[in-house]
XYZ file of C-alpha atoms in Angstrom:
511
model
C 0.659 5.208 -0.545
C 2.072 7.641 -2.787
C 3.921 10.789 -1.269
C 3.397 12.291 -3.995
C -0.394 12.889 -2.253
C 0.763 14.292 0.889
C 3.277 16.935 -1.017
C 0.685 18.010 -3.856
C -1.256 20.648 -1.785
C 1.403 22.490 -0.425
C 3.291 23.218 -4.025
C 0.482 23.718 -5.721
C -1.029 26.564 -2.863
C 0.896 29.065 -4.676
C -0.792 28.489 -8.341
C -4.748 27.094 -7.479
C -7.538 29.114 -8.131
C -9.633 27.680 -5.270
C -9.928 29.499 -1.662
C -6.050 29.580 -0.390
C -6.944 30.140 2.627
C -9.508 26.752 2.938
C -6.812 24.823 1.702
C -4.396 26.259 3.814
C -6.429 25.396 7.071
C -7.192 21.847 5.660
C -3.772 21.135 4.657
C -2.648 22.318 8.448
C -5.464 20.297 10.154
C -4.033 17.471 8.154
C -0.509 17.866 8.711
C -1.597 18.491 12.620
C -3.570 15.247 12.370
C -0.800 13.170 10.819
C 2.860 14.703 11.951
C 1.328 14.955 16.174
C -1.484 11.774 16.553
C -1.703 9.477 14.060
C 1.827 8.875 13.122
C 2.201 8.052 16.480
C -1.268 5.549 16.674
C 0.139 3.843 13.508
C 3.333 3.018 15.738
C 2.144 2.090 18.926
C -0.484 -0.106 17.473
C 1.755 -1.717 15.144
C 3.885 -2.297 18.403
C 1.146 -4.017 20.385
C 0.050 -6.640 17.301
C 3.431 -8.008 16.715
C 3.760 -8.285 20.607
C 0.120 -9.426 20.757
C 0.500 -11.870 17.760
C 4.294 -12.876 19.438
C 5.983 -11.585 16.292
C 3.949 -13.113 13.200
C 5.700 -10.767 10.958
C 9.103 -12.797 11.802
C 8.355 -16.300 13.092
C 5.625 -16.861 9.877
C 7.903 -14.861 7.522
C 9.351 -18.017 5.608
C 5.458 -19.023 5.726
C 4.368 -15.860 4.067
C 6.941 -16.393 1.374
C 5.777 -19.943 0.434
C 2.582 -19.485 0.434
C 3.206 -16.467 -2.008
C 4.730 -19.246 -4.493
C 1.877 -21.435 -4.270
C -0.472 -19.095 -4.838
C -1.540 -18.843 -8.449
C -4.063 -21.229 -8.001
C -7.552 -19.346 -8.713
C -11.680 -21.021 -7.770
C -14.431 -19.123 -7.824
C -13.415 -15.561 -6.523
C -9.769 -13.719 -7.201
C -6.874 -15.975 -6.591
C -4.757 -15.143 -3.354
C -1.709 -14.143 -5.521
C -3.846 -11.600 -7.702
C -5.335 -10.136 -4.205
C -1.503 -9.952 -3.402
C -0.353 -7.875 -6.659
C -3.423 -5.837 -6.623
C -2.267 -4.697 -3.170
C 0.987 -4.241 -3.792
C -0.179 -2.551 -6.685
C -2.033 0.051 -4.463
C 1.504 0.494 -1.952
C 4.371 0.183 -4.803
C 3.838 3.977 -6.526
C 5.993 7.152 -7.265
C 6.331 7.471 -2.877
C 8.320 4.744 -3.548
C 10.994 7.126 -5.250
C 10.195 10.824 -4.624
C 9.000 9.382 -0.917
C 12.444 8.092 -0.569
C 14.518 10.903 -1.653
C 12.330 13.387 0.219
C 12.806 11.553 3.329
C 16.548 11.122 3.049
C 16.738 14.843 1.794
C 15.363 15.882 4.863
C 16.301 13.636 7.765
C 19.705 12.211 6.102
C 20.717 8.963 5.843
C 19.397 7.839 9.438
C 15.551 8.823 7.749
C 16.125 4.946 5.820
C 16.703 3.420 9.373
C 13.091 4.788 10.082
C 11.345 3.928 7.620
C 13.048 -0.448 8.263
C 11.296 0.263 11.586
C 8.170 1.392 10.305
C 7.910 -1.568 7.690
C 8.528 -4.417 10.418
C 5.782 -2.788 12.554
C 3.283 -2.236 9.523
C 3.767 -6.277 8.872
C 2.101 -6.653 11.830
C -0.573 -4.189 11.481
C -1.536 -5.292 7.730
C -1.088 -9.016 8.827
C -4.029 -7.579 11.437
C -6.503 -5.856 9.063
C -6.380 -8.394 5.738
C -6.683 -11.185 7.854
C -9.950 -9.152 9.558
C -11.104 -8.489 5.842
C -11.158 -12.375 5.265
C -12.429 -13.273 8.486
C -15.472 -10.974 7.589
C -16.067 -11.102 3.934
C -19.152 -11.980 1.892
C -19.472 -12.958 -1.292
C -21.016 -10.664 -4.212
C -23.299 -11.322 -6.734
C -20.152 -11.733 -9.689
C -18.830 -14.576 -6.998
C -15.912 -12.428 -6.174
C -15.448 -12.064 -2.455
C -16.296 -8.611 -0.746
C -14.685 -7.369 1.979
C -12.319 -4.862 4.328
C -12.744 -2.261 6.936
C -16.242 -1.123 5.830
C -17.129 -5.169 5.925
C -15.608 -6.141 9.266
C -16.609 -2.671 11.112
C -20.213 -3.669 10.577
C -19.995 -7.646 11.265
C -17.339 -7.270 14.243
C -17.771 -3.956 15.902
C -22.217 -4.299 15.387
C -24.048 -2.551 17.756
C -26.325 -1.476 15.297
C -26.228 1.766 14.030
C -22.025 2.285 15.384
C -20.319 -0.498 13.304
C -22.883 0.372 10.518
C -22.279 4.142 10.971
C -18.478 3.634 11.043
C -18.572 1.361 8.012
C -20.325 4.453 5.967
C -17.935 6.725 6.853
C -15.720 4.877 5.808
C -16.684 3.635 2.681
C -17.606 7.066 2.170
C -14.212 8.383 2.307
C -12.102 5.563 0.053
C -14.561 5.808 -2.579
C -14.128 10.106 -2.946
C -10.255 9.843 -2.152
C -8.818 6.306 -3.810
C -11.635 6.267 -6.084
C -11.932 9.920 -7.494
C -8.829 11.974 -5.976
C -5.812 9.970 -6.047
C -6.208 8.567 -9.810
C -6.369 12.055 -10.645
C -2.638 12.566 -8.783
C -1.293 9.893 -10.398
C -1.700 10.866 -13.465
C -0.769 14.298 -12.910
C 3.028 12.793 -11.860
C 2.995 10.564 -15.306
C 2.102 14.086 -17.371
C 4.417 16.126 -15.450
C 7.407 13.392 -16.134
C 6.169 12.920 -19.501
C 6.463 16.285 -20.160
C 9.545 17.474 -18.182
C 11.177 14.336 -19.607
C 10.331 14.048 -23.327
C 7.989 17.477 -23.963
C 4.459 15.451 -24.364
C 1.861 17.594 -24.042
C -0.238 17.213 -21.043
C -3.534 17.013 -22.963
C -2.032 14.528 -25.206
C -1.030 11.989 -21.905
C -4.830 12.838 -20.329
C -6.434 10.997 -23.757
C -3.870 8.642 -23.835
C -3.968 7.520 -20.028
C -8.082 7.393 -20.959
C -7.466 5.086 -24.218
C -4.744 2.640 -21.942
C -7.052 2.822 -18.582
C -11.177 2.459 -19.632
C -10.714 -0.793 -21.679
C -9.276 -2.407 -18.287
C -11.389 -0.288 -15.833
C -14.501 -1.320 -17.606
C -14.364 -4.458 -17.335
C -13.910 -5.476 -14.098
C -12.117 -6.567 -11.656
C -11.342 -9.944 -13.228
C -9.337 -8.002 -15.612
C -7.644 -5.876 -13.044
C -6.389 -8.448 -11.401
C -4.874 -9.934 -14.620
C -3.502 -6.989 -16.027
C -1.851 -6.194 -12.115
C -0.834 -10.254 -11.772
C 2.122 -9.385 -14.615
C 2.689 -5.393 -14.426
C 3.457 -5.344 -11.185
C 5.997 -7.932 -11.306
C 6.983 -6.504 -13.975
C 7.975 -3.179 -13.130
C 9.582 -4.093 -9.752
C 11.441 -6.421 -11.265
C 12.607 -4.014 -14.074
C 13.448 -1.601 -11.050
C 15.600 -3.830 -8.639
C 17.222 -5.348 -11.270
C 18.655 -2.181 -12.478
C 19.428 -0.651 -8.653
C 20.842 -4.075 -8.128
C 23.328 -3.359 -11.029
C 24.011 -0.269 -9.214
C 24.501 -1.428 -5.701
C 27.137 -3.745 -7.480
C 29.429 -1.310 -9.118
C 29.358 0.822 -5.713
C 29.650 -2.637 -3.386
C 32.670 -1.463 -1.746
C 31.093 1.590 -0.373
C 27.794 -0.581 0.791
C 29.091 -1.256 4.213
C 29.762 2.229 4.572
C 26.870 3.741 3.779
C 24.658 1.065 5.785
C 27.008 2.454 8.646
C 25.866 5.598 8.072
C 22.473 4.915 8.132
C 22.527 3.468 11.291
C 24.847 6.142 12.713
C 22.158 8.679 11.342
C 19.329 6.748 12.802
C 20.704 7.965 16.239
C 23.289 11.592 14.906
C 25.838 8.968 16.282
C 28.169 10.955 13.633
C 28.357 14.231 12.586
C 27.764 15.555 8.803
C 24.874 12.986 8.751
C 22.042 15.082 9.399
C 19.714 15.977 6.829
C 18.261 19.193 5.728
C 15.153 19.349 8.232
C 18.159 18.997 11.021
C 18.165 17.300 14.415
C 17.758 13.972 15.973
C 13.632 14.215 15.428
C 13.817 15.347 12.162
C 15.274 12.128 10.887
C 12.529 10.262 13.079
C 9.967 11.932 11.496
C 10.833 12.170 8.168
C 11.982 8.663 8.495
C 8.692 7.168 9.826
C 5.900 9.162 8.402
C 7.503 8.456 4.756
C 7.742 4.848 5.740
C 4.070 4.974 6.569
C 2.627 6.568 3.921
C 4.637 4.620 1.435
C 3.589 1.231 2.810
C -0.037 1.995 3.665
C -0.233 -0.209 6.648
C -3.324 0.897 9.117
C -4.437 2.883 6.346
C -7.129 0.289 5.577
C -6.686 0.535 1.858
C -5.042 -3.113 0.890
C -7.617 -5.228 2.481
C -10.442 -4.319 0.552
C -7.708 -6.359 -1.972
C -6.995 -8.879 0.234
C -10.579 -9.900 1.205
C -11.212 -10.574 -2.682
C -8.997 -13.606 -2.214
C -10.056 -17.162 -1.809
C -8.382 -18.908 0.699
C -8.766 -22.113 3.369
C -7.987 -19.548 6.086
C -8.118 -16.404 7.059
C -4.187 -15.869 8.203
C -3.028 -17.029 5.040
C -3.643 -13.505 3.365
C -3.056 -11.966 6.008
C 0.909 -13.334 5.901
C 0.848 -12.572 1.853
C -0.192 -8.983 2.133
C 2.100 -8.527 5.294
C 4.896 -9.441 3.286
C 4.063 -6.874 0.226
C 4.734 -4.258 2.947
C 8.054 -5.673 3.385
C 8.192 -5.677 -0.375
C 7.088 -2.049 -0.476
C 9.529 -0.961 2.041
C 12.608 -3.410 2.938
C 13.103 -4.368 -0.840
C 11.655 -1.533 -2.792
C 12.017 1.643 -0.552
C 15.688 0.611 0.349
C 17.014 -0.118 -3.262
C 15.612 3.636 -3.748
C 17.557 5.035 -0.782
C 20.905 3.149 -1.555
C 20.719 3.914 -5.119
C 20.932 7.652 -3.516
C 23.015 7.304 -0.389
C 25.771 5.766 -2.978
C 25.868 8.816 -5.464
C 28.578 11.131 -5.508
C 29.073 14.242 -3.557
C 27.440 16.248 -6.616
C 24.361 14.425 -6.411
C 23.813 14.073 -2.843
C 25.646 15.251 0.114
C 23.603 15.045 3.788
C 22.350 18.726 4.914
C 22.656 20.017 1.576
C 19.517 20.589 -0.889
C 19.965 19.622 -4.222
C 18.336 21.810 -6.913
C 15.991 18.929 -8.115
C 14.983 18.161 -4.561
C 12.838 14.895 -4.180
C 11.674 15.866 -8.381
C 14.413 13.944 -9.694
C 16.762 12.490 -7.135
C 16.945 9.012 -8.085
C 17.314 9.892 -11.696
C 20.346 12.077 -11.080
C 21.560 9.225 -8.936
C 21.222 6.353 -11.485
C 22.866 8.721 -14.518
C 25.689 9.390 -11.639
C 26.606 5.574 -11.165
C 25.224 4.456 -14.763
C 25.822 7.366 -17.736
C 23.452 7.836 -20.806
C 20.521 9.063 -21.793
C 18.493 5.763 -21.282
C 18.305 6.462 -17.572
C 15.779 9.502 -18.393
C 13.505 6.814 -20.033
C 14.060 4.146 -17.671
C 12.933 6.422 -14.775
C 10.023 7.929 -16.997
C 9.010 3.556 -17.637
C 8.919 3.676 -13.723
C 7.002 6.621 -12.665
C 4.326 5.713 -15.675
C 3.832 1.778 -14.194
C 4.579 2.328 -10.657
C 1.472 5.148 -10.889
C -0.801 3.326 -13.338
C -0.462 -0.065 -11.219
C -1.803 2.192 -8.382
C -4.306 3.577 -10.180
C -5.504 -0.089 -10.635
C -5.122 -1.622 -7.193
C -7.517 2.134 -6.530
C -9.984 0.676 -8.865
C -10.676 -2.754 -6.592
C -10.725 -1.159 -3.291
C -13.366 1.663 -4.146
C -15.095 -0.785 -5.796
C -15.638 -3.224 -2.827
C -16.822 -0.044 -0.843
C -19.129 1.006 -3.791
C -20.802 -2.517 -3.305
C -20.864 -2.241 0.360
C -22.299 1.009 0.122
C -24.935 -0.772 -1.865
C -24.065 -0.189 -5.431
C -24.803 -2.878 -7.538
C -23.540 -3.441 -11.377
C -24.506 0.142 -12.905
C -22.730 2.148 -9.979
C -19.897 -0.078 -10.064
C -19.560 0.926 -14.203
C -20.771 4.765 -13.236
C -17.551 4.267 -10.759
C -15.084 2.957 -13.668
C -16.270 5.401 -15.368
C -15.751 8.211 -12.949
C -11.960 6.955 -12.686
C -11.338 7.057 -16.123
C -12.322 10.254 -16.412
C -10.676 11.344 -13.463
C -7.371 9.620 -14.880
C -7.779 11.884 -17.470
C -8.466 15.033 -16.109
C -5.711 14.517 -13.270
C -3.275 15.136 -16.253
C -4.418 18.294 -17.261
C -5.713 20.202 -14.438
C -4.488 21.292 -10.843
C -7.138 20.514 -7.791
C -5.187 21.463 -4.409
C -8.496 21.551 -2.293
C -9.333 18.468 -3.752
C -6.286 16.983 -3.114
C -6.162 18.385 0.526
C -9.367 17.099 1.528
C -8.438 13.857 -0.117
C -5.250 13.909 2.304
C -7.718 14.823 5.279
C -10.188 11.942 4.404
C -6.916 9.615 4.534
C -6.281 10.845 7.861
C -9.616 9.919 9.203
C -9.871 6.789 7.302
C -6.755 5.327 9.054
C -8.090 6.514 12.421
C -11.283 4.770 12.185
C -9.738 1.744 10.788
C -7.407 1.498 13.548
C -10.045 1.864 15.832
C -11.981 -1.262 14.505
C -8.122 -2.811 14.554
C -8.016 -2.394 17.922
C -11.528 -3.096 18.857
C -11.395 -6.812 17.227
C -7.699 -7.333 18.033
C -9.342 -10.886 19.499
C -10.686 -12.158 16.373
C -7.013 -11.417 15.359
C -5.492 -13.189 18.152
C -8.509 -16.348 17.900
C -7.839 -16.801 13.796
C -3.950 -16.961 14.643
C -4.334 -19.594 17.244
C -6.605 -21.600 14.763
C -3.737 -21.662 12.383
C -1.066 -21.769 14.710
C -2.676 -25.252 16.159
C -3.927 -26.400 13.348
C 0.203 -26.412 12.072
C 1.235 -27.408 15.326
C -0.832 -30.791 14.546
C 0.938 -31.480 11.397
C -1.573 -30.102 9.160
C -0.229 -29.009 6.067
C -2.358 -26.400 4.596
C -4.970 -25.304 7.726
C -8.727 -25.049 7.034
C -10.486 -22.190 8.934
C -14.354 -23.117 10.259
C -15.846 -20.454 12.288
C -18.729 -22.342 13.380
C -18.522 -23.598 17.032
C -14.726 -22.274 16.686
C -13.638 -22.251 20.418
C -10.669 -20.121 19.909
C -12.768 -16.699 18.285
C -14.330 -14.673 20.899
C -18.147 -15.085 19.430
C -20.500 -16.485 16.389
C -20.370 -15.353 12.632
C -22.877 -15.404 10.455
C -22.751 -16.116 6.958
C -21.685 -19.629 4.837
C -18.099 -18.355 3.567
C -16.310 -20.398 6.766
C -18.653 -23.112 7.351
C -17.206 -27.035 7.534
C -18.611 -27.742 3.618
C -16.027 -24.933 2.575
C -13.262 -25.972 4.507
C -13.614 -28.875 2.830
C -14.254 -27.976 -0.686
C -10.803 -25.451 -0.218
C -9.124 -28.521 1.001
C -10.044 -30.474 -1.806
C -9.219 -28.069 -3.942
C -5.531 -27.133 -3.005
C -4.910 -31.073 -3.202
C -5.935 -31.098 -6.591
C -3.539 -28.137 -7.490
């Protein structure tokens, strides 16, 4: 999840015409909510799945990464490498850089330590909730599977009106915030750099950012998922390979500054504290960045990750656990490095630089690597690290839209809506918009946890399935749900029947 979200409200208080003082209250309730209770939920429950699950995130990890390799291959619905990209299209955005910096501008170098934690308990937690979104899935009319929180809170929780009532909400919520709110703050960081960078005018970026986002929006998600399949490897690539060059020239100081990050994980060391101060402040700056950044819990990705066909459920669920470690481990820390290894001038712990979180990693990069073609470089990284969120936004409202009931003209009046939204984001300031966007988050993740929690044995039943099914020697496990004796009741529907397993088999032999 971008940071740049969470942030937004609070610097733009000042300048909004809307009520202050509503968006003041909301923006407390919200911090309340998130800094006291649900930072807290994300941890402890990511704590109990990889204990539950007896570490999946480490003992399947070389699993997760094969299976990424092998995944191109695509049938009837999105193939499990484009549900992948579109994820980690939704995670990867400008959090992963003015996240970063804010975190290690105000809990030090130790913040980085956090945020390693947080990502190896999200793997759990997302591991959890895609492999739910499979489990429970359905396919649509356009044969492209359907499927995520909304989706399993209704065919696992039940009970009538409560899973149906909780999947509402939800879907609800992730349509007005990923699909409305958060396009529009994306775009509003690519016109801001645009125009801090290289004086474009705003208005200029809004019809632009229309022109470059409608013919892709409108026509579906087929095309998303294309268009995502080579941007975002594509821009990561672009990213690490250039921090990479970085980390090089500086490699004698590496050691060092990994030894401070672990000494400022626990103020083992004086000087290493960061401008929030204290022991806690690095904690917290550490893990709620972490969080946000890698979306785990939020329930966000699996909408993605249920459009994939698979032969079993865990197999997505190990792909889009390991785009959190992507978003975090690989991404997050080439970001902090790139800044822990700059010069005194750039950044020194407990002291604020002018630029802040704005452009840390810019000034970092120009401090290891001189020129001018580090102001572009950065400005080719905000633009596709928030346009590829923009997309993975697109897929995930528009799963809910369908669950919701939408059928093919809501899902265009949706596009539509985003484009426009894409556009106006550029031009025009919305804190109470933003804020309530940032509160809808909040309850999002807290009902999707719930559900989490509540069919943590379907979790544990689908794991045991695979983890047999490999301990027999099979190479590529088939799930079938029907008279499963590991899953803790029946489920409806033909999308895990015997046929399928065996048509999926079938298939992956032939690629």
């Amino acid at each position: 999840m971008d940071t740049t979200v969470q942030a937004a409200p609070t610097a733009l208080a000042a300048q909004s015409t809307e009520p202050t003082s509503l968006v003041d209250v909301l923006a407390s309730l919200e911090g309340f909510v998130s800094g006291n209770i649900l930072i807290w939920v994300l941890l402890g429950t990511g704590a109990m799945l990889t204990v539950a699950t007896r570490f999946v995130q480490l003992r399947l990890f070389t699993r997760a990464v094969h299976l990424v390799r092998r995944s191109r291959h695509q049938r009837g619905s999105l193939s499990s490498f484009q549900a992948f990209v579109i994820g980690l299209g939704g995670r990867v955005g400008t959090g992963n850089i003015a996240g970063v910096a804010l975190a290690v501008t105000l809990g030090g170098p130790g913040a980085l330590f956090w945020m390693w934690v947080v990502a190896f308990l999200g793997m759990a937690t997302s591991f959890a909730e895609s492999s739910l979104a499979q489990v429970f899935k359905v396919r649509a009319a356009d044969g492209i599977f359907r499927g995520g929180p909304a989706y399993y809170m209704q065919r696992g929780i039940g009970h009538g009106w409560l899973g149906r009532g909780m999947g509402v909400v939800f879907a609800v919520m992730l349509v007005f915030s990923y699909g409305l709110i958060f396009p529009m703050v994306q775009s509003n960081t690519i016109s801001l750099t645009l125009q801090e960078a290289h004086g474009v005018p705003v208005a200029l970026t809004a019809v632009l950012l229309m022109l470059v986002t409608a013919p892709i929006l409108l026509t579906g998600m087929r095309v998303v998922a294309r268009v995502t399949e080579w941007l975002v490897p594509l821009m990561a690539l672009a990213y690490l390979l250039v921090v990479a060059f970085v980390i090089i020239v500086s490699l004698p100081r590496v050691p060092g500054v990994l030894a401070d990050v672990v000494a400022g994980a626990f103020h083992l060391k004086a000087g290493l504290a960061g401008t929030g101060g204290g022991l806690f402040a690095t904690f917290l700056n550490g893990t709620k960045r972490g969080l946000f950044s890698n979306e785990a819990g939020q329930g966000s990705s699996p909408n993605g990750a249920a459009t994939a066909d698979v032969a079993h459920p865990v197999t997505q669920g190990l792909i889009q656990a390991l785009g959190v470690f992507i978003d975090t481990i690989v991404i997050c820390t080439a970001t902090g490095l790139t800044i822990l290894l700059a010069s005194k001038e750039v950044y020194t712990p407990g002291v604020e630089p002018a630029w802040a979180e704005t452009t840390l990693v810019q000034h970092a990069l120009a401090d290891a690597l001189p020129g001018q073609w580090v102001i572009w470089f950065m400005s080719f990284v905000v633009l596709t690290f928030a346009y590829s969120s923009v997309l993975g936004y697109s897929t995930f409202a528009e799963v809910n839209v369908s669950y919701l009931g939408g059928r093919r003209v809501s899902s265009l009046a949706l596009r539509l809506a985003m484009t426009a939204a894409t556009g106006l984001g550029a031009v025009v300031e919305l804190s109470l918009a933003w804020v309530m966007a940032d509160v809808a988050l909040a309850l999002m993740t807290i009902l999707n946890l719930v559900a989490v929690l509540w069919l943590t044995r379907w979790v544990l039943g689908t794991l045991r399935d695979y983890d047999q099914q490999r301990a027999q020697g099979v190479a590529e496990p088939a799930f079938v749900a029907a008279g499963n004796p590991l899953l803790p009741g029946d489920l409806d529907g033909d999308v895990w029947t015997a046929e399928r397993a065996a048509q999926r088999v079938a298939t992956l032999d032939e690629a």
